[in-house]
Amino acid sequence: MKTAYQSALSLAIAFALSGGAVAQTPDPDEERAEAATAETTMDTIRVTARRREESELDVPISITALSGEALSDVGAQDITYLKQAVPNTTLEVSRGTSNTLTAFIRGVGQQDPVAGFEAGVGIYIDDVYLNRPQGAVLEIYDVERIEVLRGPQGTLYGRNTIGGAVKYVTRRLGRDPRVSLRGSIGSFSQRDLMVSGETPVSDVAAIGGAIATFNRNGFGTNLTTGKDNYNKDVIAGRASFEWTPTDQWFIRLAGDYFEDKSNPVGGHRLIPGLFSGAPVLDNVFNSRGGMEGDNFTEAWGVSLTAEFEINPNWQFKSITAYRKNENTQQIDFDALPAVDLDVATIYDSDQFSQEFQLNFTSDRIAGVAGLYYLEANAFGPFDVRLFETGTLIGAPGLNAFTKGDVDTDTWSLFADMSFDLAAYMGLDTGLELSLGGRYTSDKRSSKVLRQTMLGASEFFGGDPIVLATTSDFDGSDTFTEFTPRVSLAWKPTMDQNLYLSWSQGFKGGSFDPRGLTTLAPGRDGNPPTEQDVFEFMRFGPETVDSYELGLKSRWADGRVNTSLAFFYSDYSDIQVPGSIGADTTGDGISDTFAGVTTNAGAATVKGVEFEMSALLGQSVLADGDAFTLNTAIGYIDAGYDEFITAVADPATGTTGLEDVSDQRVIQNTPKWTAHANLRYDLPVELFSTDGTFSMIGAWSYRSKTNQFEIPSDFLDQPSYSLFDLSLVWRRADGRYEVGLHGRNLTDEEYKVSGYVFATPDGSASTLGLEGVMNAFYGAPRTLTLTGQVNF
């Protein structure tokens, strides 16, 4: 089967290189005429950040929009590439997984994927919100553009966009038949294949879709199981049906599917085994975890979008969607052969959402008002197999079992209006006032069951002996918030947009899915009441107030586009999830772990972002050539003003509250991020066919990054740079193209996430026998050859 697949893939690339027998020969005179009228300006992408299509220059929001073609030209494979090109943005594959997303923008985000914790950055596929991070590392294929909105988007996008939003926008279907075949081979036996197409089925309807498979061997090996580590085995697909029964109606029925059978991802131990003395491995992509079992993710969704143009000023839009995700993972925390912190987990979720929008556009006023509703469930049982000493006497090992079941029921009303004050005041220059607000009601119902048992739980094929129940919680709460937005934009010329804005963001509260109710404190020496347990498990919403001053400009007759933004954010009631070892038997030894999630306090986040795209020159080295430069620089100064935590007093044996903000840092937020992309385009004839050869060199930089709030000399990633190079040739009519993409050419080793259950110096374990100080790394140097044929 593999041989047949590789033969088909090789044939596809060879066909792309040869030009294809069906490719039509273009008329050279027509091509020269098109070249003569080609624009000598930098493109400005049309975006929908304010729920209506407009030029990126006109939007008083910090936004980076990357077209599908631009992403393809640099060999971007999934949305984690965006962290290289977008300032003050972190998008990573979560620790110990292959498709769960960790997202931070401007210091705000969430890296814990367990049911009960909410994201800080919203991920959207065609305006459908993904409620859970599993399966959210979206592959980039057959996409029109990706928009990254920085800063709180609470008014138009609602809860859990407190840091920003990432919008993955697929293409609408054309009305001409089209088929594309794209194949890639590369390092680590990379083998990718994508087929997409569309065709009209009548004068008013069309159908289209894409199916893709992404495969590669591992960057390393699990030395205990022999399995590839960091391999890839993914199938993904999309399909849509579009119908325009009249000029007023547009209806789109769409579906997508994602399946990931990649192996469990093992971490790299940064310290020797504290019990076994196992040494640190030389290869950071190798691991030694002995946990058996497979990982599996299946995610799919359907959506129905209907747009009705009531009249030239009014448009009604409805977005109805359902999504389901099933995810099973094996995570060997200690990354050693023995059973010691071996975690088997299930993340199952489903969601239904409905959004209604009413858009209005006139010469002086434009805006949108709407209603949003989401009903979702996240179910997550997991075993934490602590050690196997029981097996020495024929008994099963100790297991700290947790089952979380979280229901979300949320609705909101929103409106955002823009007023052309210049028209009302008779001014010669543009002056726009935008006002918006959103009211959200967010209900969370949570069931948390924690048990200490012998043997695997029933969810993983076991018949355990329950020793103790340490949590049996069932509670709910409703969190409400109004999040306003105000901006004032002044356009002294059509090419300058100076704006000042204030906006609020909101992330809903919940209940700690790992909390131990038996650890809930009582009052005045009395046992805890039900209300005490409720307050112990509950954590409240977090909010942010963000102020932004920005200038978007077009210079030199459109040859240079720039965007400059200064921002200042007051971040309040920050939710900080964590886990500690816990002793439930009183013998002084940690036999389980406890969730510790608090609204730690407050932080101040301020910084600056600069982006530029420039046409540096044309016909410099040869007739028709062009040099272009894209740059992005981000600086952020983020720090806690208050971080309240429980601190033990060894002298008295009591525990009190203390502000340790001077000992804590904002995680996943490097102070500096930078990116430069220099591109040279040269008209070149290849295989007797006119086309354009492009050479794209890229550099990206990230300064020191802390993985958690507590700094770690082991886990924190020092500053590093990545260098990429792409060589692309595309025929003049776009019929076919070929590209060679080199990523991380200097083979930089850099950490993207990790686990820690050890003292800061790594000398003692805080849970388990061996101690946990493990890191996961970004991809090493890779080369990929890609060919595409468009029919």
JSON list of N, CA and C in Angstrom, two decimals, residues 482-532:
[
{"chain": "A", "resi": 482, "resn": "PHE", "atom": "N", "xyz": [-20.46, 42.61, 30.27]},
{"chain": "A", "resi": 482, "resn": "PHE", "atom": "CA", "xyz": [-20.66, 43.51, 29.14]},
{"chain": "A", "resi": 482, "resn": "PHE", "atom": "C", "xyz": [-19.28, 44.00, 28.70]},
{"chain": "A", "resi": 483, "resn": "THR", "atom": "N", "xyz": [-18.97, 43.80, 27.42]},
{"chain": "A", "resi": 483, "resn": "THR", "atom": "CA", "xyz": [-17.65, 44.17, 26.89]},
{"chain": "A", "resi": 483, "resn": "THR", "atom": "C", "xyz": [-17.83, 45.21, 25.79]},
{"chain": "A", "resi": 484, "resn": "PRO", "atom": "N", "xyz": [-17.49, 46.46, 26.07]},
{"chain": "A", "resi": 484, "resn": "PRO", "atom": "CA", "xyz": [-17.64, 47.54, 25.08]},
{"chain": "A", "resi": 484, "resn": "PRO", "atom": "C", "xyz": [-16.36, 47.74, 24.25]},
{"chain": "A", "resi": 485, "resn": "ARG", "atom": "N", "xyz": [-16.52, 48.51, 23.20]},
{"chain": "A", "resi": 485, "resn": "ARG", "atom": "CA", "xyz": [-15.39, 48.91, 22.36]},
{"chain": "A", "resi": 485, "resn": "ARG", "atom": "C", "xyz": [-15.68, 50.29, 21.79]},
{"chain": "A", "resi": 486, "resn": "VAL", "atom": "N", "xyz": [-14.66, 51.14, 21.77]},
{"chain": "A", "resi": 486, "resn": "VAL", "atom": "CA", "xyz": [-14.77, 52.48, 21.19]},
{"chain": "A", "resi": 486, "resn": "VAL", "atom": "C", "xyz": [-13.50, 52.75, 20.40]},
{"chain": "A", "resi": 487, "resn": "SER", "atom": "N", "xyz": [-13.66, 53.29, 19.20]},
{"chain": "A", "resi": 487, "resn": "SER", "atom": "CA", "xyz": [-12.48, 53.71, 18.44]},
{"chain": "A", "resi": 487, "resn": "SER", "atom": "C", "xyz": [-12.80, 54.98, 17.67]},
{"chain": "A", "resi": 488, "resn": "LEU", "atom": "N", "xyz": [-11.77, 55.79, 17.49]},
{"chain": "A", "resi": 488, "resn": "LEU", "atom": "CA", "xyz": [-11.87, 57.00, 16.69]},
{"chain": "A", "resi": 488, "resn": "LEU", "atom": "C", "xyz": [-10.74, 56.97, 15.67]},
{"chain": "A", "resi": 489, "resn": "ALA", "atom": "N", "xyz": [-11.10, 57.02, 14.40]},
{"chain": "A", "resi": 489, "resn": "ALA", "atom": "CA", "xyz": [-10.12, 56.93, 13.32]},
{"chain": "A", "resi": 489, "resn": "ALA", "atom": "C", "xyz": [-10.15, 58.19, 12.47]},
{"chain": "A", "resi": 490, "resn": "TRP", "atom": "N", "xyz": [-8.97, 58.71, 12.20]},
{"chain": "A", "resi": 490, "resn": "TRP", "atom": "CA", "xyz": [-8.83, 59.93, 11.39]},
{"chain": "A", "resi": 490, "resn": "TRP", "atom": "C", "xyz": [-8.00, 59.61, 10.16]},
{"chain": "A", "resi": 491, "resn": "LYS", "atom": "N", "xyz": [-8.53, 59.95, 8.99]},
{"chain": "A", "resi": 491, "resn": "LYS", "atom": "CA", "xyz": [-7.83, 59.72, 7.73]},
{"chain": "A", "resi": 491, "resn": "LYS", "atom": "C", "xyz": [-7.53, 61.07, 7.08]},
{"chain": "A", "resi": 492, "resn": "PRO", "atom": "N", "xyz": [-6.37, 61.64, 7.38]},
{"chain": "A", "resi": 492, "resn": "PRO", "atom": "CA", "xyz": [-6.03, 62.93, 6.76]},
{"chain": "A", "resi": 492, "resn": "PRO", "atom": "C", "xyz": [-5.91, 62.83, 5.24]},
{"chain": "A", "resi": 493, "resn": "THR", "atom": "N", "xyz": [-5.53, 61.62, 4.76]},
{"chain": "A", "resi": 493, "resn": "THR", "atom": "CA", "xyz": [-5.52, 61.33, 3.33]},
{"chain": "A", "resi": 493, "resn": "THR", "atom": "C", "xyz": [-6.10, 59.93, 3.15]},
{"chain": "A", "resi": 494, "resn": "MET", "atom": "N", "xyz": [-6.33, 59.55, 1.91]},
{"chain": "A", "resi": 494, "resn": "MET", "atom": "CA", "xyz": [-6.87, 58.22, 1.65]},
{"chain": "A", "resi": 494, "resn": "MET", "atom": "C", "xyz": [-5.86, 57.13, 2.00]},
{"chain": "A", "resi": 495, "resn": "ASP", "atom": "N", "xyz": [-4.58, 57.51, 2.17]},
{"chain": "A", "resi": 495, "resn": "ASP", "atom": "CA", "xyz": [-3.54, 56.51, 2.41]},
{"chain": "A", "resi": 495, "resn": "ASP", "atom": "C", "xyz": [-3.04, 56.49, 3.86]},
{"chain": "A", "resi": 496, "resn": "GLN", "atom": "N", "xyz": [-3.71, 57.23, 4.75]},
{"chain": "A", "resi": 496, "resn": "GLN", "atom": "CA", "xyz": [-3.29, 57.27, 6.15]},
{"chain": "A", "resi": 496, "resn": "GLN", "atom": "C", "xyz": [-4.51, 57.05, 7.04]},
{"chain": "A", "resi": 497, "resn": "ASN", "atom": "N", "xyz": [-4.36, 56.21, 8.05]},
{"chain": "A", "resi": 497, "resn": "ASN", "atom": "CA", "xyz": [-5.45, 55.95, 8.99]},
{"chain": "A", "resi": 497, "resn": "ASN", "atom": "C", "xyz": [-4.86, 55.93, 10.40]},
{"chain": "A", "resi": 498, "resn": "LEU", "atom": "N", "xyz": [-5.10, 57.01, 11.14]},
{"chain": "A", "resi": 498, "resn": "LEU", "atom": "CA", "xyz": [-4.64, 57.13, 12.52]},
{"chain": "A", "resi": 498, "resn": "LEU", "atom": "C", "xyz": [-5.82, 56.85, 13.44]},
{"chain": "A", "resi": 499, "resn": "TYR", "atom": "N", "xyz": [-5.65, 55.89, 14.35]},
{"chain": "A", "resi": 499, "resn": "TYR", "atom": "CA", "xyz": [-6.80, 55.50, 15.19]},
{"chain": "A", "resi": 499, "resn": "TYR", "atom": "C", "xyz": [-6.39, 55.35, 16.65]},
{"chain": "A", "resi": 500, "resn": "LEU", "atom": "N", "xyz": [-7.38, 55.55, 17.50]},
{"chain": "A", "resi": 500, "resn": "LEU", "atom": "CA", "xyz": [-7.25, 55.36, 18.93]},
{"chain": "A", "resi": 500, "resn": "LEU", "atom": "C", "xyz": [-8.43, 54.51, 19.38]},
{"chain": "A", "resi": 501, "resn": "SER", "atom": "N", "xyz": [-8.17, 53.46, 20.14]},
{"chain": "A", "resi": 501, "resn": "SER", "atom": "CA", "xyz": [-9.26, 52.56, 20.52]},
{"chain": "A", "resi": 501, "resn": "SER", "atom": "C", "xyz": [-9.13, 52.11, 21.96]},
{"chain": "A", "resi": 502, "resn": "TRP", "atom": "N", "xyz": [-10.27, 51.73, 22.52]},
{"chain": "A", "resi": 502, "resn": "TRP", "atom": "CA", "xyz": [-10.36, 51.09, 23.83]},
{"chain": "A", "resi": 502, "resn": "TRP", "atom": "C", "xyz": [-11.32, 49.93, 23.70]},
{"chain": "A", "resi": 503, "resn": "SER", "atom": "N", "xyz": [-10.92, 48.77, 24.20]},
{"chain": "A", "resi": 503, "resn": "SER", "atom": "CA", "xyz": [-11.78, 47.59, 24.11]},
{"chain": "A", "resi": 503, "resn": "SER", "atom": "C", "xyz": [-11.59, 46.72, 25.34]},
{"chain": "A", "resi": 504, "resn": "GLN", "atom": "N", "xyz": [-12.60, 45.91, 25.61]},
{"chain": "A", "resi": 504, "resn": "GLN", "atom": "CA", "xyz": [-12.56, 44.99, 26.73]},
{"chain": "A", "resi": 504, "resn": "GLN", "atom": "C", "xyz": [-12.72, 43.56, 26.23]},
{"chain": "A", "resi": 505, "resn": "GLY", "atom": "N", "xyz": [-12.11, 42.64, 26.96]},
{"chain": "A", "resi": 505, "resn": "GLY", "atom": "CA", "xyz": [-12.25, 41.23, 26.68]},
{"chain": "A", "resi": 505, "resn": "GLY", "atom": "C", "xyz": [-12.65, 40.47, 27.93]},
{"chain": "A", "resi": 506, "resn": "PHE", "atom": "N", "xyz": [-13.21, 39.27, 27.75]},
{"chain": "A", "resi": 506, "resn": "PHE", "atom": "CA", "xyz": [-13.79, 38.51, 28.85]},
{"chain": "A", "resi": 506, "resn": "PHE", "atom": "C", "xyz": [-13.58, 37.02, 28.60]},
{"chain": "A", "resi": 507, "resn": "LYS", "atom": "N", "xyz": [-13.05, 36.32, 29.59]},
{"chain": "A", "resi": 507, "resn": "LYS", "atom": "CA", "xyz": [-12.97, 34.86, 29.54]},
{"chain": "A", "resi": 507, "resn": "LYS", "atom": "C", "xyz": [-13.73, 34.30, 30.72]},
{"chain": "A", "resi": 508, "resn": "GLY", "atom": "N", "xyz": [-14.66, 33.40, 30.45]},
{"chain": "A", "resi": 508, "resn": "GLY", "atom": "CA", "xyz": [-15.56, 32.91, 31.48]},
{"chain": "A", "resi": 508, "resn": "GLY", "atom": "C", "xyz": [-14.86, 32.10, 32.55]},
{"chain": "A", "resi": 509, "resn": "GLY", "atom": "N", "xyz": [-15.47, 32.08, 33.73]},
{"chain": "A", "resi": 509, "resn": "GLY", "atom": "CA", "xyz": [-14.96, 31.28, 34.82]},
{"chain": "A", "resi": 509, "resn": "GLY", "atom": "C", "xyz": [-15.42, 29.84, 34.72]},
{"chain": "A", "resi": 510, "resn": "SER", "atom": "N", "xyz": [-14.99, 29.01, 35.68]},
{"chain": "A", "resi": 510, "resn": "SER", "atom": "CA", "xyz": [-15.35, 27.60, 35.64]},
{"chain": "A", "resi": 510, "resn": "SER", "atom": "C", "xyz": [-14.98, 26.98, 36.98]},
{"chain": "A", "resi": 511, "resn": "PHE", "atom": "N", "xyz": [-14.80, 25.66, 36.97]},
{"chain": "A", "resi": 511, "resn": "PHE", "atom": "CA", "xyz": [-14.43, 24.91, 38.16]},
{"chain": "A", "resi": 511, "resn": "PHE", "atom": "C", "xyz": [-13.20, 24.08, 37.84]},
{"chain": "A", "resi": 512, "resn": "ASP", "atom": "N", "xyz": [-12.28, 24.01, 38.80]},
{"chain": "A", "resi": 512, "resn": "ASP", "atom": "CA", "xyz": [-11.01, 23.34, 38.55]},
{"chain": "A", "resi": 512, "resn": "ASP", "atom": "C", "xyz": [-11.25, 21.85, 38.28]},
{"chain": "A", "resi": 513, "resn": "PRO", "atom": "N", "xyz": [-10.93, 21.38, 37.07]},
{"chain": "A", "resi": 513, "resn": "PRO", "atom": "CA", "xyz": [-11.21, 19.98, 36.73]},
{"chain": "A", "resi": 513, "resn": "PRO", "atom": "C", "xyz": [-10.28, 18.99, 37.44]},
{"chain": "A", "resi": 514, "resn": "ARG", "atom": "N", "xyz": [-9.24, 19.50, 38.10]},
{"chain": "A", "resi": 514, "resn": "ARG", "atom": "CA", "xyz": [-8.34, 18.61, 38.83]},
{"chain": "A", "resi": 514, "resn": "ARG", "atom": "C", "xyz": [-8.39, 18.85, 40.35]},
{"chain": "A", "resi": 515, "resn": "GLY", "atom": "N", "xyz": [-9.32, 19.67, 40.79]},
{"chain": "A", "resi": 515, "resn": "GLY", "atom": "CA", "xyz": [-9.37, 20.01, 42.20]},
{"chain": "A", "resi": 515, "resn": "GLY", "atom": "C", "xyz": [-9.75, 18.83, 43.08]},
{"chain": "A", "resi": 516, "resn": "LEU", "atom": "N", "xyz": [-9.19, 18.80, 44.28]},
{"chain": "A", "resi": 516, "resn": "LEU", "atom": "CA", "xyz": [-9.52, 17.79, 45.28]},
{"chain": "A", "resi": 516, "resn": "LEU", "atom": "C", "xyz": [-10.42, 18.42, 46.33]},
{"chain": "A", "resi": 517, "resn": "THR", "atom": "N", "xyz": [-11.68, 18.02, 46.35]},
{"chain": "A", "resi": 517, "resn": "THR", "atom": "CA", "xyz": [-12.61, 18.61, 47.32]},
{"chain": "A", "resi": 517, "resn": "THR", "atom": "C", "xyz": [-12.22, 18.27, 48.75]},
{"chain": "A", "resi": 518, "resn": "THR", "atom": "N", "xyz": [-11.50, 17.15, 48.94]},
{"chain": "A", "resi": 518, "resn": "THR", "atom": "CA", "xyz": [-11.08, 16.78, 50.29]},
{"chain": "A", "resi": 518, "resn": "THR", "atom": "C", "xyz": [-10.01, 17.72, 50.84]},
{"chain": "A", "resi": 519, "resn": "LEU", "atom": "N", "xyz": [-9.42, 18.53, 49.97]},
{"chain": "A", "resi": 519, "resn": "LEU", "atom": "CA", "xyz": [-8.43, 19.52, 50.42]},
{"chain": "A", "resi": 519, "resn": "LEU", "atom": "C", "xyz": [-9.05, 20.88, 50.69]},
{"chain": "A", "resi": 520, "resn": "ALA", "atom": "N", "xyz": [-10.37, 21.01, 50.46]},
{"chain": "A", "resi": 520, "resn": "ALA", "atom": "CA", "xyz": [-11.02, 22.29, 50.70]},
{"chain": "A", "resi": 520, "resn": "ALA", "atom": "C", "xyz": [-10.92, 22.67, 52.17]},
{"chain": "A", "resi": 521, "resn": "PRO", "atom": "N", "xyz": [-10.50, 23.89, 52.48]},
{"chain": "A", "resi": 521, "resn": "PRO", "atom": "CA", "xyz": [-10.35, 24.29, 53.88]},
{"chain": "A", "resi": 521, "resn": "PRO", "atom": "C", "xyz": [-11.70, 24.65, 54.50]},
{"chain": "A", "resi": 522, "resn": "GLY", "atom": "N", "xyz": [-11.82, 24.37, 55.78]},
{"chain": "A", "resi": 522, "resn": "GLY", "atom": "CA", "xyz": [-12.99, 24.82, 56.53]},
{"chain": "A", "resi": 522, "resn": "GLY", "atom": "C", "xyz": [-12.74, 26.20, 57.12]},
{"chain": "A", "resi": 523, "resn": "ARG", "atom": "N", "xyz": [-13.65, 26.63, 57.94]},
{"chain": "A", "resi": 523, "resn": "ARG", "atom": "CA", "xyz": [-13.52, 27.95, 58.57]},
{"chain": "A", "resi": 523, "resn": "ARG", "atom": "C", "xyz": [-13.59, 27.78, 60.08]},
{"chain": "A", "resi": 524, "resn": "ASP", "atom": "N", "xyz": [-12.71, 28.53, 60.75]},
{"chain": "A", "resi": 524, "resn": "ASP", "atom": "CA", "xyz": [-12.68, 28.55, 62.21]},
{"chain": "A", "resi": 524, "resn": "ASP", "atom": "C", "xyz": [-12.51, 27.14, 62.78]},
{"chain": "A", "resi": 525, "resn": "GLY", "atom": "N", "xyz": [-11.69, 26.32, 62.07]},
{"chain": "A", "resi": 525, "resn": "GLY", "atom": "CA", "xyz": [-11.41, 24.98, 62.57]},
{"chain": "A", "resi": 525, "resn": "GLY", "atom": "C", "xyz": [-12.50, 23.96, 62.31]},
{"chain": "A", "resi": 526, "resn": "ASN", "atom": "N", "xyz": [-13.57, 24.37, 61.60]},
{"chain": "A", "resi": 526, "resn": "ASN", "atom": "CA", "xyz": [-14.66, 23.46, 61.31]},
{"chain": "A", "resi": 526, "resn": "ASN", "atom": "C", "xyz": [-14.46, 22.77, 59.97]},
{"chain": "A", "resi": 527, "resn": "PRO", "atom": "N", "xyz": [-15.06, 21.59, 59.76]},
{"chain": "A", "resi": 527, "resn": "PRO", "atom": "CA", "xyz": [-14.99, 20.93, 58.45]},
{"chain": "A", "resi": 527, "resn": "PRO", "atom": "C", "xyz": [-15.62, 21.83, 57.37]},
{"chain": "A", "resi": 528, "resn": "PRO", "atom": "N", "xyz": [-15.16, 21.68, 56.14]},
{"chain": "A", "resi": 528, "resn": "PRO", "atom": "CA", "xyz": [-15.69, 22.55, 55.07]},
{"chain": "A", "resi": 528, "resn": "PRO", "atom": "C", "xyz": [-17.16, 22.26, 54.78]},
{"chain": "A", "resi": 529, "resn": "THR", "atom": "N", "xyz": [-17.92, 23.33, 54.56]},
{"chain": "A", "resi": 529, "resn": "THR", "atom": "CA", "xyz": [-19.31, 23.19, 54.16]},
{"chain": "A", "resi": 529, "resn": "THR", "atom": "C", "xyz": [-19.39, 23.02, 52.63]},
{"chain": "A", "resi": 530, "resn": "GLU", "atom": "N", "xyz": [-20.59, 22.75, 52.13]},
{"chain": "A", "resi": 530, "resn": "GLU", "atom": "CA", "xyz": [-20.79, 22.66, 50.68]},
{"chain": "A", "resi": 530, "resn": "GLU", "atom": "C", "xyz": [-20.39, 23.96, 49.99]},
{"chain": "A", "resi": 531, "resn": "GLN", "atom": "N", "xyz": [-20.70, 25.09, 50.63]},
{"chain": "A", "resi": 531, "resn": "GLN", "atom": "CA", "xyz": [-20.33, 26.38, 50.05]},
{"chain": "A", "resi": 531, "resn": "GLN", "atom": "C", "xyz": [-18.82, 26.55, 50.04]},
{"chain": "A", "resi": 532, "resn": "ASP", "atom": "N", "xyz": [-18.15, 26.08, 51.08]},
{"chain": "A", "resi": 532, "resn": "ASP", "atom": "CA", "xyz": [-16.68, 26.14, 51.11]},
{"chain": "A", "resi": 532, "resn": "ASP", "atom": "C", "xyz": [-16.09, 25.33, 49.97]}
]
